[in-house]
PDB file of N, CA and C in Angstrom:
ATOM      1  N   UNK A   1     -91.485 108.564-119.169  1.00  0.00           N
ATOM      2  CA  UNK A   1     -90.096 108.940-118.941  1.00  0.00           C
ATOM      3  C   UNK A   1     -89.677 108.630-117.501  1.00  0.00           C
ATOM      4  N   UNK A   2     -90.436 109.248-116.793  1.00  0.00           N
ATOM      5  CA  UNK A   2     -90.133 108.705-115.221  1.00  0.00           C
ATOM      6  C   UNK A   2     -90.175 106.942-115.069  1.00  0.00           C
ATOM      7  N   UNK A   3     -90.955 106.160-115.571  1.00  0.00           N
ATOM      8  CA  UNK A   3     -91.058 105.341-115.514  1.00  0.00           C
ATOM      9  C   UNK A   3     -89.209 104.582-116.311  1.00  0.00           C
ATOM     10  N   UNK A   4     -89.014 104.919-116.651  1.00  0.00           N
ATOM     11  CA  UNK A   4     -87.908 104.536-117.891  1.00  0.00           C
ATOM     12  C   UNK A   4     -86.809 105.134-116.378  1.00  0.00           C
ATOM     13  N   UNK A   5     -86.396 106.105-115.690  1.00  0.00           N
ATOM     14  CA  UNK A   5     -85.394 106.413-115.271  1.00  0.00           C
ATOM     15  C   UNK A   5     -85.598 105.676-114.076  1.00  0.00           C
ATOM     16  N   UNK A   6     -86.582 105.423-113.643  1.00  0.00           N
ATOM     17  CA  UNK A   6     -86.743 104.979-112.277  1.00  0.00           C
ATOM     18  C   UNK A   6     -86.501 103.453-112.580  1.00  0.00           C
ATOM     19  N   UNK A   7     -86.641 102.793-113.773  1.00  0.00           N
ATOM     20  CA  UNK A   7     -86.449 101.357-113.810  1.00  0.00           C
ATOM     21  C   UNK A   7     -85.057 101.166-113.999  1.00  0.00           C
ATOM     22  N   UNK A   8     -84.285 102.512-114.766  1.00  0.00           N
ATOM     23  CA  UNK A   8     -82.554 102.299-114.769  1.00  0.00           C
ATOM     24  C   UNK A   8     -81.845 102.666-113.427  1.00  0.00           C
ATOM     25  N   UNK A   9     -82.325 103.437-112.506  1.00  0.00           N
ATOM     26  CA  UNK A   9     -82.013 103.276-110.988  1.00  0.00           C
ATOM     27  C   UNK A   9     -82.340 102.193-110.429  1.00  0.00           C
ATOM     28  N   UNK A  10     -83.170 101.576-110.302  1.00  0.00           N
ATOM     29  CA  UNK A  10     -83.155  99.848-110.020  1.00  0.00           C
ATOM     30  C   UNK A  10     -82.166  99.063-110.592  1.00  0.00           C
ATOM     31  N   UNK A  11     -82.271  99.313-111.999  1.00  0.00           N
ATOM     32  CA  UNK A  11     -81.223  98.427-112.608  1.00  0.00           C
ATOM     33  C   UNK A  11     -79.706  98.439-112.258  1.00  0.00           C
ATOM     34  N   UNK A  12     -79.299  99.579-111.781  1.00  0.00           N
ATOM     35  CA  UNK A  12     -77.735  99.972-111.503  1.00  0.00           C
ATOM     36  C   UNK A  12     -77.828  99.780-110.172  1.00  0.00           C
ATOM     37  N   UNK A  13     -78.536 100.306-109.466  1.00  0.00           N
ATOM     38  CA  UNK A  13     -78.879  99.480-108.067  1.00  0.00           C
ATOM     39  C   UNK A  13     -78.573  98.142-107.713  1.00  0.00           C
ATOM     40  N   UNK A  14     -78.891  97.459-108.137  1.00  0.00           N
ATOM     41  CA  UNK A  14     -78.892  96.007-108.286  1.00  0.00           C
ATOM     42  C   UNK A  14     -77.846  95.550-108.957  1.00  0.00           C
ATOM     43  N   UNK A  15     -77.287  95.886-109.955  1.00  0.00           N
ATOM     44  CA  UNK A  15     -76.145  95.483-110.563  1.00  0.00           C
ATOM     45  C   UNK A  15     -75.299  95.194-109.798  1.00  0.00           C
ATOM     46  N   UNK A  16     -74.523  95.520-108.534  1.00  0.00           N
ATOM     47  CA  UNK A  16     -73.537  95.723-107.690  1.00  0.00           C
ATOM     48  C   UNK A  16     -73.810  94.004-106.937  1.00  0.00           C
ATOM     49  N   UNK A  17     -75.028  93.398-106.741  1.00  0.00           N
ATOM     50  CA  UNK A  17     -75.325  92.201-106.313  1.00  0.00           C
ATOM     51  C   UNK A  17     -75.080  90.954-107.518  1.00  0.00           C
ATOM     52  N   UNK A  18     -75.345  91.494-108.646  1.00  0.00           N
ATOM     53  CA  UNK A  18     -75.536  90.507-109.226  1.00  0.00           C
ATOM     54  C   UNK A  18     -74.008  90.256-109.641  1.00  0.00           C
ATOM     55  N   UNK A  19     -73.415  90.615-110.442  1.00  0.00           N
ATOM     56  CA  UNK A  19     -71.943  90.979-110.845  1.00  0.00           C
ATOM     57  C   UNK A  19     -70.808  90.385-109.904  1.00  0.00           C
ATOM     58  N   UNK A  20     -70.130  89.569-110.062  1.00  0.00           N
ATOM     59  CA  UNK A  20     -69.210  88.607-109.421  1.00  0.00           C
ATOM     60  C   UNK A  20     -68.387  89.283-109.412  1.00  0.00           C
ATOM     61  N   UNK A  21     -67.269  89.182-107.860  1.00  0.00           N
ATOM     62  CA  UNK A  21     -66.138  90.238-107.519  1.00  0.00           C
ATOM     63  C   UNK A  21     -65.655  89.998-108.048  1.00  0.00           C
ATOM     64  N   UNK A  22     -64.325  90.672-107.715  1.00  0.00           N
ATOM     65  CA  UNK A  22     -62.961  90.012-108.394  1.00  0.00           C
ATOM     66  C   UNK A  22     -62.262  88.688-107.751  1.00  0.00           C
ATOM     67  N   UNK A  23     -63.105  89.215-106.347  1.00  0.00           N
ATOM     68  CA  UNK A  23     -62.457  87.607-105.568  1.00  0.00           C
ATOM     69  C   UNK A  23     -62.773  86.509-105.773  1.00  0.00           C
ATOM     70  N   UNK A  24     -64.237  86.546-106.244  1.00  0.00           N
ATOM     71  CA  UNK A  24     -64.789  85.128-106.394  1.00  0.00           C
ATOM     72  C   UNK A  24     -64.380  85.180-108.261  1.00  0.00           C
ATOM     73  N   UNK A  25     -63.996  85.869-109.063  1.00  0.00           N
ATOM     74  CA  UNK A  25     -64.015  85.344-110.029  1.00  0.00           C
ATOM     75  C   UNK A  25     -62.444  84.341-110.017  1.00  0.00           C
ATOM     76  N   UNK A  26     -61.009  85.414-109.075  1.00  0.00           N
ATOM     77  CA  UNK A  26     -60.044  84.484-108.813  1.00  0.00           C
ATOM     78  C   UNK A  26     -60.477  82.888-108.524  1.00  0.00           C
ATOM     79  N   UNK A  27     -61.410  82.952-107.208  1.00  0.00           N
ATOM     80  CA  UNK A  27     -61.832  82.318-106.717  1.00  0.00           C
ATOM     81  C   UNK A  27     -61.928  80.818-107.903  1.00  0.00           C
ATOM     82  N   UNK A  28     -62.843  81.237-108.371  1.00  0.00           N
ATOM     83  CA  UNK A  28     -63.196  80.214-109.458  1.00  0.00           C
ATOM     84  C   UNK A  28     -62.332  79.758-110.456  1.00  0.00           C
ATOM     85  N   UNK A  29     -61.490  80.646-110.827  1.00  0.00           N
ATOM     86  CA  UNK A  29     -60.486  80.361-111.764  1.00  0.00           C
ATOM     87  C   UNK A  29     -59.283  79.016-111.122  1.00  0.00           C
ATOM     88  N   UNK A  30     -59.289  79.854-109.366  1.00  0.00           N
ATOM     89  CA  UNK A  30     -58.127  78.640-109.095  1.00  0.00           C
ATOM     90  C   UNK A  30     -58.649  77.086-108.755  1.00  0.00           C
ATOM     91  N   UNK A  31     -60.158  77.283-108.651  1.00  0.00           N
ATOM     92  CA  UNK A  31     -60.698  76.214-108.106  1.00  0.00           C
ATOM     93  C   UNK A  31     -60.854  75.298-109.852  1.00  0.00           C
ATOM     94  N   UNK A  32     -61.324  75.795-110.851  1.00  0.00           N
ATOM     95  CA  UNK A  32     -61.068  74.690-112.277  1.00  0.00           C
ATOM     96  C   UNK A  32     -59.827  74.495-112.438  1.00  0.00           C
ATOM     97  N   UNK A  33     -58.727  75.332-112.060  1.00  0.00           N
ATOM     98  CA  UNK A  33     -57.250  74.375-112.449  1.00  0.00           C
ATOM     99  C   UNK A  33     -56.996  73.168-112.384  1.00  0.00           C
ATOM    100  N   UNK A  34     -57.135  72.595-112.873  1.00  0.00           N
ATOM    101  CA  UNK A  34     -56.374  71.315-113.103  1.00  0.00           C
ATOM    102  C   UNK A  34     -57.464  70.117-112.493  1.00  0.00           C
ATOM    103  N   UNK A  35     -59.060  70.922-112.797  1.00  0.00           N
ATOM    104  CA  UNK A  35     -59.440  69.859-112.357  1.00  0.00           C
ATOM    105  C   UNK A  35     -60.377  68.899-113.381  1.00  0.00           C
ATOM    106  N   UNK A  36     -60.947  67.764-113.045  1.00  0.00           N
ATOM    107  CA  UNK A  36     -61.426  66.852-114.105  1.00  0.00           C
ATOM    108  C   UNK A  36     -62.627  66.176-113.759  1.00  0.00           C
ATOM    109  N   UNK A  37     -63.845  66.571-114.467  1.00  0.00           N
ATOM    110  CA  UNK A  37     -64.893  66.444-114.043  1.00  0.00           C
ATOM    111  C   UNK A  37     -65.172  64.408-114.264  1.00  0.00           C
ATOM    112  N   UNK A  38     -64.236  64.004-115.077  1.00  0.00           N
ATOM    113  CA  UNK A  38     -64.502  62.450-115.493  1.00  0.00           C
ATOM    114  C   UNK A  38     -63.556  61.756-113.767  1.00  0.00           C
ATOM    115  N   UNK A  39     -62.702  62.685-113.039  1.00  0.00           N
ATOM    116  CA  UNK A  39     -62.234  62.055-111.506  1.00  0.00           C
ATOM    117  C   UNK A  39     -62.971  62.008-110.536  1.00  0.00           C
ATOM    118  N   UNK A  40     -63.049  60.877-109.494  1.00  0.00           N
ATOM    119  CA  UNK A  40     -63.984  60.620-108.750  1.00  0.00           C
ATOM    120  C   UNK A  40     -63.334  61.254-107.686  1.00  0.00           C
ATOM    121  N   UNK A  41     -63.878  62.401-106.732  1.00  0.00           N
ATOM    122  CA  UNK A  41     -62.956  63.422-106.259  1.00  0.00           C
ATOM    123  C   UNK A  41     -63.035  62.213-104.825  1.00  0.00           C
ATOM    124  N   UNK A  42     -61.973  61.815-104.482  1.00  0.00           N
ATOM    125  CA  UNK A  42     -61.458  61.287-103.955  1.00  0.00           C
ATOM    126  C   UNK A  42     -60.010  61.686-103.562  1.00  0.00           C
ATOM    127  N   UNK A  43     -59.713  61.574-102.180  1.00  0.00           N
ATOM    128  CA  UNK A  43     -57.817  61.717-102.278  1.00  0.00           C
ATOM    129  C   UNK A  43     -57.008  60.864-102.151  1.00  0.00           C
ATOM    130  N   UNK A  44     -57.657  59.816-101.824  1.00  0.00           N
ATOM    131  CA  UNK A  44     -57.562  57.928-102.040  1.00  0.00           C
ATOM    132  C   UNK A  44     -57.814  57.216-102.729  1.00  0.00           C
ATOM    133  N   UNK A  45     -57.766  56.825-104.403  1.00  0.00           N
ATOM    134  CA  UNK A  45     -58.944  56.456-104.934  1.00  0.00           C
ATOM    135  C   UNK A  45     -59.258  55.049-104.376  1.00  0.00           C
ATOM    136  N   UNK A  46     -58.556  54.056-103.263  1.00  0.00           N
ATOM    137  CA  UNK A  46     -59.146  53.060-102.671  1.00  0.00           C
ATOM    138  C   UNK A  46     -60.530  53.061-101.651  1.00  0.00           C
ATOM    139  N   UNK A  47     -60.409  54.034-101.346  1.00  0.00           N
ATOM    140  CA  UNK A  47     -61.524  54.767-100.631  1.00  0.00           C
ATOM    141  C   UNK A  47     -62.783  55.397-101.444  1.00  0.00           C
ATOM    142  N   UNK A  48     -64.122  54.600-100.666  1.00  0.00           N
ATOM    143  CA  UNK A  48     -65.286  54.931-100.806  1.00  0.00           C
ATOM    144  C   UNK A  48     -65.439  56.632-100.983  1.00  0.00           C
ATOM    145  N   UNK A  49     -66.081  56.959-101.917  1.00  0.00           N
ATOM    146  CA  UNK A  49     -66.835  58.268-101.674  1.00  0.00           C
ATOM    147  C   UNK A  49     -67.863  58.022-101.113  1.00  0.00           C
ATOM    148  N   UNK A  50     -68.754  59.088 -99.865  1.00  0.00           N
ATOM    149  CA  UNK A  50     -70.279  58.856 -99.392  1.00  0.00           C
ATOM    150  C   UNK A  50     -70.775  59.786-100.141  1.00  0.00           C
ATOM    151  N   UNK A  51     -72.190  59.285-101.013  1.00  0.00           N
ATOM    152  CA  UNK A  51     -72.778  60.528-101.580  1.00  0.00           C
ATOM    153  C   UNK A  51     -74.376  60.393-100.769  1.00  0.00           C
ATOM    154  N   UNK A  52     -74.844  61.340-100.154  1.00  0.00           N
ATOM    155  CA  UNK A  52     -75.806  61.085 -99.622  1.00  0.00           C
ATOM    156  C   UNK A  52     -77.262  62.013-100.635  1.00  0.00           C
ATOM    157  N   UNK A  53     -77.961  60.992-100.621  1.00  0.00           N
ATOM    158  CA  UNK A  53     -79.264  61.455-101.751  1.00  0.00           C
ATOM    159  C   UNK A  53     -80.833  61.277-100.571  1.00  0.00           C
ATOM    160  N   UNK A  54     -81.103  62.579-101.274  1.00  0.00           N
ATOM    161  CA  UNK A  54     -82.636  62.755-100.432  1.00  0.00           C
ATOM    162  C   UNK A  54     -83.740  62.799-101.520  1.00  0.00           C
ATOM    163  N   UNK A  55     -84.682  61.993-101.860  1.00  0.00           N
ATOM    164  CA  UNK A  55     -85.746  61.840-102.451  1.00  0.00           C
ATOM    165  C   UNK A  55     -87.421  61.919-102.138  1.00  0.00           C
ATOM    166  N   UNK A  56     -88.287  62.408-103.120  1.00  0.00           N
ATOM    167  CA  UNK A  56     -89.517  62.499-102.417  1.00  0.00           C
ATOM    168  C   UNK A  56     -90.187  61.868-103.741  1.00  0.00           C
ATOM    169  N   UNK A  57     -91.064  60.942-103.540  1.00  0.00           N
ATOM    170  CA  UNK A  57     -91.657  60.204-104.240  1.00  0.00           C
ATOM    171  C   UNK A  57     -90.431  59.454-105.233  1.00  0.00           C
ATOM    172  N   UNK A  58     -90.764  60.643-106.599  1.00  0.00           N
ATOM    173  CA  UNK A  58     -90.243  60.340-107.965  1.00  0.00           C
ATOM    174  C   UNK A  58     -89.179  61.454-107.889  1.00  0.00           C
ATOM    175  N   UNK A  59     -89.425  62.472-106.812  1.00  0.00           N
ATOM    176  CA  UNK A  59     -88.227  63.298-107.710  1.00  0.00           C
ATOM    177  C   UNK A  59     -87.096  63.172-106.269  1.00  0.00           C
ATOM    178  N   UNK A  60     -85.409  63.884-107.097  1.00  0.00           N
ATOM    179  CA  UNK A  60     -84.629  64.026-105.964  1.00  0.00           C
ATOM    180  C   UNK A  60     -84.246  65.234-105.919  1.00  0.00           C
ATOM    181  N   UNK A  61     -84.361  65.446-104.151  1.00  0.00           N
ATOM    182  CA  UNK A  61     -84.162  66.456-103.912  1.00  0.00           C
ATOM    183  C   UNK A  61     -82.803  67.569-103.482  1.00  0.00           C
ATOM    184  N   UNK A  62     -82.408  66.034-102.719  1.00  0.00           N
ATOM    185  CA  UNK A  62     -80.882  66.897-102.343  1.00  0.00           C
ATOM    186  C   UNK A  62     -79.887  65.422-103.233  1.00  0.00           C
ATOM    187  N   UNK A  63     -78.635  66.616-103.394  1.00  0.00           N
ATOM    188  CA  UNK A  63     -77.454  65.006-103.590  1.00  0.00           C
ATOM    189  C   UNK A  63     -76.333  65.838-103.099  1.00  0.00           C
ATOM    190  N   UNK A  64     -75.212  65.468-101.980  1.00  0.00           N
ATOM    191  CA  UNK A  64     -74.648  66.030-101.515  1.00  0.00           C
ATOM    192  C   UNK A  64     -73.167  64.966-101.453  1.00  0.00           C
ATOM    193  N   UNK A  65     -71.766  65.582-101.464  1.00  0.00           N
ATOM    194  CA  UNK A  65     -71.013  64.701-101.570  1.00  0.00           C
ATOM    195  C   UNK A  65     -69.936  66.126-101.093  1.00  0.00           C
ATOM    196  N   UNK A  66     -68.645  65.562-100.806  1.00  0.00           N
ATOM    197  CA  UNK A  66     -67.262  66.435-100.831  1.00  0.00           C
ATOM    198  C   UNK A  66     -66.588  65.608-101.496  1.00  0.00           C
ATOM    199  N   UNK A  67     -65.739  67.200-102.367  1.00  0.00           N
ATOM    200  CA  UNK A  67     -64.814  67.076-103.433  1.00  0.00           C
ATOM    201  C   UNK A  67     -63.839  67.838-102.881  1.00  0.00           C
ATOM    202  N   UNK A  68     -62.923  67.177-102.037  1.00  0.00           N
ATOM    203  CA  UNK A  68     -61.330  67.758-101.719  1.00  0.00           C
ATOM    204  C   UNK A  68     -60.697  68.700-102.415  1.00  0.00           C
ATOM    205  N   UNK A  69     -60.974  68.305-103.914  1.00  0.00           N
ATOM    206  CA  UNK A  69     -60.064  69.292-104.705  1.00  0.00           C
ATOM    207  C   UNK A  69     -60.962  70.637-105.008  1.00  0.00           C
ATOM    208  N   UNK A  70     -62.015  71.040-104.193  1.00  0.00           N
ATOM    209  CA  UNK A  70     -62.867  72.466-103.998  1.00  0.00           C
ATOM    210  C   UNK A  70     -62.603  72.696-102.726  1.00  0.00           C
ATOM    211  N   UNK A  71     -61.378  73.079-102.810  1.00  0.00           N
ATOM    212  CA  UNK A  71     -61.000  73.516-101.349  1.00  0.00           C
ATOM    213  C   UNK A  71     -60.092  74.857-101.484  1.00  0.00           C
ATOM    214  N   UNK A  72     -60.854  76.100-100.760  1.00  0.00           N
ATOM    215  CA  UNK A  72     -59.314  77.078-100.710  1.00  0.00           C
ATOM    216  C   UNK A  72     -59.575  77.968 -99.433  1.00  0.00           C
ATOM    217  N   UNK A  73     -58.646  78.586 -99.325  1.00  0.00           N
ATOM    218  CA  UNK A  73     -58.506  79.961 -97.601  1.00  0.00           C
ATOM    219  C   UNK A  73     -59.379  80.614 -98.159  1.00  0.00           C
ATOM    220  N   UNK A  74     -60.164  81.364 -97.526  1.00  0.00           N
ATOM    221  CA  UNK A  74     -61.532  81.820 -97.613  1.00  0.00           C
ATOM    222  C   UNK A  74     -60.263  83.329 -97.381  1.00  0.00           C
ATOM    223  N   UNK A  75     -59.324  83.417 -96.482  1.00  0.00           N
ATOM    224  CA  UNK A  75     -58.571  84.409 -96.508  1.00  0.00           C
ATOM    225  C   UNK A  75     -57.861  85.072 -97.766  1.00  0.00           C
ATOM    226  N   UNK A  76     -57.570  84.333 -98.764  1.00  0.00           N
ATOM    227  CA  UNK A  76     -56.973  84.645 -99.703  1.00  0.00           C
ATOM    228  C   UNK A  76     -57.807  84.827-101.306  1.00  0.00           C
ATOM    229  N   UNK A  77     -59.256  84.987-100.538  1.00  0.00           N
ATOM    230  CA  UNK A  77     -60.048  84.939-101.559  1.00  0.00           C
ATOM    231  C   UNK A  77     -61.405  86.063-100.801  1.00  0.00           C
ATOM    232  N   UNK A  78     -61.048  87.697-100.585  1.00  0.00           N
ATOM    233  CA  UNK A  78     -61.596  87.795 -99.943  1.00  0.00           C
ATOM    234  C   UNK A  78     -62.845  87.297 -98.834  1.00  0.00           C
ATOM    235  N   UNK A  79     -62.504  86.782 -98.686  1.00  0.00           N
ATOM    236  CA  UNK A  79     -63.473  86.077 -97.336  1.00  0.00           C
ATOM    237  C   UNK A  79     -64.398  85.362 -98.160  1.00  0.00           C
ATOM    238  N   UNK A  80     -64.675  84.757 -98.877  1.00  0.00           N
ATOM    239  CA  UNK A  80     -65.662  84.023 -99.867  1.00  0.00           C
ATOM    240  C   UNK A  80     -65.618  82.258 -99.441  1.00  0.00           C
ATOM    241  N   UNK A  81     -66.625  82.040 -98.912  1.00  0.00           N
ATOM    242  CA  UNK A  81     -66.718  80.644 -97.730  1.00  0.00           C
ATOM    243  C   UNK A  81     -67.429  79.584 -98.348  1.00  0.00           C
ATOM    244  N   UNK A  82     -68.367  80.232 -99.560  1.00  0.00           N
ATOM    245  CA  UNK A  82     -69.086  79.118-100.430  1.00  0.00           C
ATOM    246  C   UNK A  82     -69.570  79.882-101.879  1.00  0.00           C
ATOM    247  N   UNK A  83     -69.435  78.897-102.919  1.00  0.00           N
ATOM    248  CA  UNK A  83     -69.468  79.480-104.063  1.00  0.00           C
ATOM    249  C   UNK A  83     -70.372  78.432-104.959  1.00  0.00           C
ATOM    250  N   UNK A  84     -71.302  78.890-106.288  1.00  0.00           N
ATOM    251  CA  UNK A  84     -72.062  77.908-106.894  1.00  0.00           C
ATOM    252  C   UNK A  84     -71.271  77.929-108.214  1.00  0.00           C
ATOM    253  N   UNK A  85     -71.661  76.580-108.844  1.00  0.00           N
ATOM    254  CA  UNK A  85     -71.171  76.611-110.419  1.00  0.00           C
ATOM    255  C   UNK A  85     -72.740  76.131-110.727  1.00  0.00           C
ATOM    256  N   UNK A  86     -73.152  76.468-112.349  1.00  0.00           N
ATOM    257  CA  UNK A  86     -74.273  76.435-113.019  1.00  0.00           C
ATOM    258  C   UNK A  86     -74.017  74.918-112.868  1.00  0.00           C
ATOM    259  N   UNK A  87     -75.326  74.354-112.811  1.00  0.00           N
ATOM    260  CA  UNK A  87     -75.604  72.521-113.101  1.00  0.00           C
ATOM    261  C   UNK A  87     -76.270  72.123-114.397  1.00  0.00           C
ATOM    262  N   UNK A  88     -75.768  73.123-115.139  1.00  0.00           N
ATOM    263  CA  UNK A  88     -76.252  72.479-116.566  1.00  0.00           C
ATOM    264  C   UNK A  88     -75.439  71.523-117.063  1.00  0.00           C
ATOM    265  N   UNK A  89     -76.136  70.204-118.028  1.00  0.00           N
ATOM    266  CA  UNK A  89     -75.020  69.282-118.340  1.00  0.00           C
ATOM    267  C   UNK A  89     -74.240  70.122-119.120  1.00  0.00           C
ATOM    268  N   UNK A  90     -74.538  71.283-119.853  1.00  0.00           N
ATOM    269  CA  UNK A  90     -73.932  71.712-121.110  1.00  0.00           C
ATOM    270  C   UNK A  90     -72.854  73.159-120.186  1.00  0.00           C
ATOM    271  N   UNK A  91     -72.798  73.019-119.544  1.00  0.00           N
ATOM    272  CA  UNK A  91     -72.287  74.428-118.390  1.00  0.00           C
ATOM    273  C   UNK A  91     -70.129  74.338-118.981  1.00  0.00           C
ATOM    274  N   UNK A  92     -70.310  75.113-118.699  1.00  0.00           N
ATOM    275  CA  UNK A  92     -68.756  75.483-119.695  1.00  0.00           C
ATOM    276  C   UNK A  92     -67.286  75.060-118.733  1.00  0.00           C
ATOM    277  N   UNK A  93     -67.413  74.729-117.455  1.00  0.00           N
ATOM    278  CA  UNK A  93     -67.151  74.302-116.493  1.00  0.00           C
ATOM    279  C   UNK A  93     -67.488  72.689-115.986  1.00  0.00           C
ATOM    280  N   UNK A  94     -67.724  71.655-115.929  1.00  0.00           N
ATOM    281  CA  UNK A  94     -68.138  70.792-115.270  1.00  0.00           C
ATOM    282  C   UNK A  94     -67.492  70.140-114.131  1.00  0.00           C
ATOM    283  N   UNK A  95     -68.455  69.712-113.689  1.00  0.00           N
ATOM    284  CA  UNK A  95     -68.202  69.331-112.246  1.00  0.00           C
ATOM    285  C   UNK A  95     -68.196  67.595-112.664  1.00  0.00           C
ATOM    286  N   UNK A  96     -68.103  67.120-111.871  1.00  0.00           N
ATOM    287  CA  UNK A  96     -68.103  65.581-111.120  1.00  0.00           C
ATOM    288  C   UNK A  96     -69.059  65.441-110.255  1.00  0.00           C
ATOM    289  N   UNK A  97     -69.911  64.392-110.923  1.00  0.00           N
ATOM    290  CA  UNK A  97     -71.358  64.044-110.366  1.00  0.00           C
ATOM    291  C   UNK A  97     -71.337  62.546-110.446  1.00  0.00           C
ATOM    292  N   UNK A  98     -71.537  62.121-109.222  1.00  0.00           N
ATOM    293  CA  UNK A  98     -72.118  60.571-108.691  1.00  0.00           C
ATOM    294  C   UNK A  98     -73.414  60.084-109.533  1.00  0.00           C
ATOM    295  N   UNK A  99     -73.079  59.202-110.214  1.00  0.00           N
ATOM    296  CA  UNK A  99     -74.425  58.824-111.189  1.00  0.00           C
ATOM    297  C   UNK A  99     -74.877  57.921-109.834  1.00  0.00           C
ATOM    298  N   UNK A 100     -76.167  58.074-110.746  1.00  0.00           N
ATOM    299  CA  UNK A 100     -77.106  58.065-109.392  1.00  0.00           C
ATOM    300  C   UNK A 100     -78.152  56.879-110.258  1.00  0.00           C
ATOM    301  N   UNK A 101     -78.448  55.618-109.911  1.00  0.00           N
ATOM    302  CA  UNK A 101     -79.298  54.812-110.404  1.00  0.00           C
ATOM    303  C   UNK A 101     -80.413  54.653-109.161  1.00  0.00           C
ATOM    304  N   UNK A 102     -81.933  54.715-109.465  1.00  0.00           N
ATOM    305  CA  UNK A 102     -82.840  54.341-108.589  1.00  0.00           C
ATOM    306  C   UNK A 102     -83.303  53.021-109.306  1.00  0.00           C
ATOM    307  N   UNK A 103     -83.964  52.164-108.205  1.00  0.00           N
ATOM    308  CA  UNK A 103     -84.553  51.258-108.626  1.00  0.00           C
ATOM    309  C   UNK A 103     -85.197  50.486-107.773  1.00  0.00           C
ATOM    310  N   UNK A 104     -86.868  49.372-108.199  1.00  0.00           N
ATOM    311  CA  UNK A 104     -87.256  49.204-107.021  1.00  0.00           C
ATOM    312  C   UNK A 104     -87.293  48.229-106.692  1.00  0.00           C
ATOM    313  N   UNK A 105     -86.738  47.500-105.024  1.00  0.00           N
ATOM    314  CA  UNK A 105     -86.269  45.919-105.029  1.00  0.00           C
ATOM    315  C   UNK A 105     -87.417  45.623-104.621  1.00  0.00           C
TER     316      UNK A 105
END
């Protein structure tokens, strides 16, 4: 029994971390408006995107790029300065990702 109450005080404990505010859920809502994961986030489309990729052997490690249209006042969203979306291909949300071909010359 103790064991059982002391694991639901952890659990409610912790809940308060895991559980997304209200700001970041705004947050997220205004950031998918109108956006399109098949656009190459660009605000020029004559203009290069830089996507910079870090690899070790076979696998990659970092892939890093800016998407203009993930931009908002960190003020109007209680103070919230960086935010993640899931990277599943199947994720209910998608993003815009730089296909990425390796190969060896």
């Amino acid at each position: 029994m103790f064991f059982r109450a002391s694991s639901l005080i952890v659990f409610v404990a912790t809940l308060k971390f895991v559980l997304p505010s209200f700001d970041e859920y705004r947050l997220l809502q205004y950031l998918k408006e109108n956006y399109d994961h098949f656009e190459r986030p660009v605000e020029n489309s004559s203009m290069p995107l830089d996507v910079k990729v870090r690899f070790l052997l076979n696998q990659i490690l970092d892939v890093h790029w800016n998407d203009y249209k993930l931009r908002w006042d960190p003020r109007m969203f209680g103070g919230i300065k960086d935010v993640r979306f899931p990277g599943e291909a199947d994720a209910p949300f998608k993003l815009w990702r730089p296909d990425v071909l390796l190969f060896n010359r």
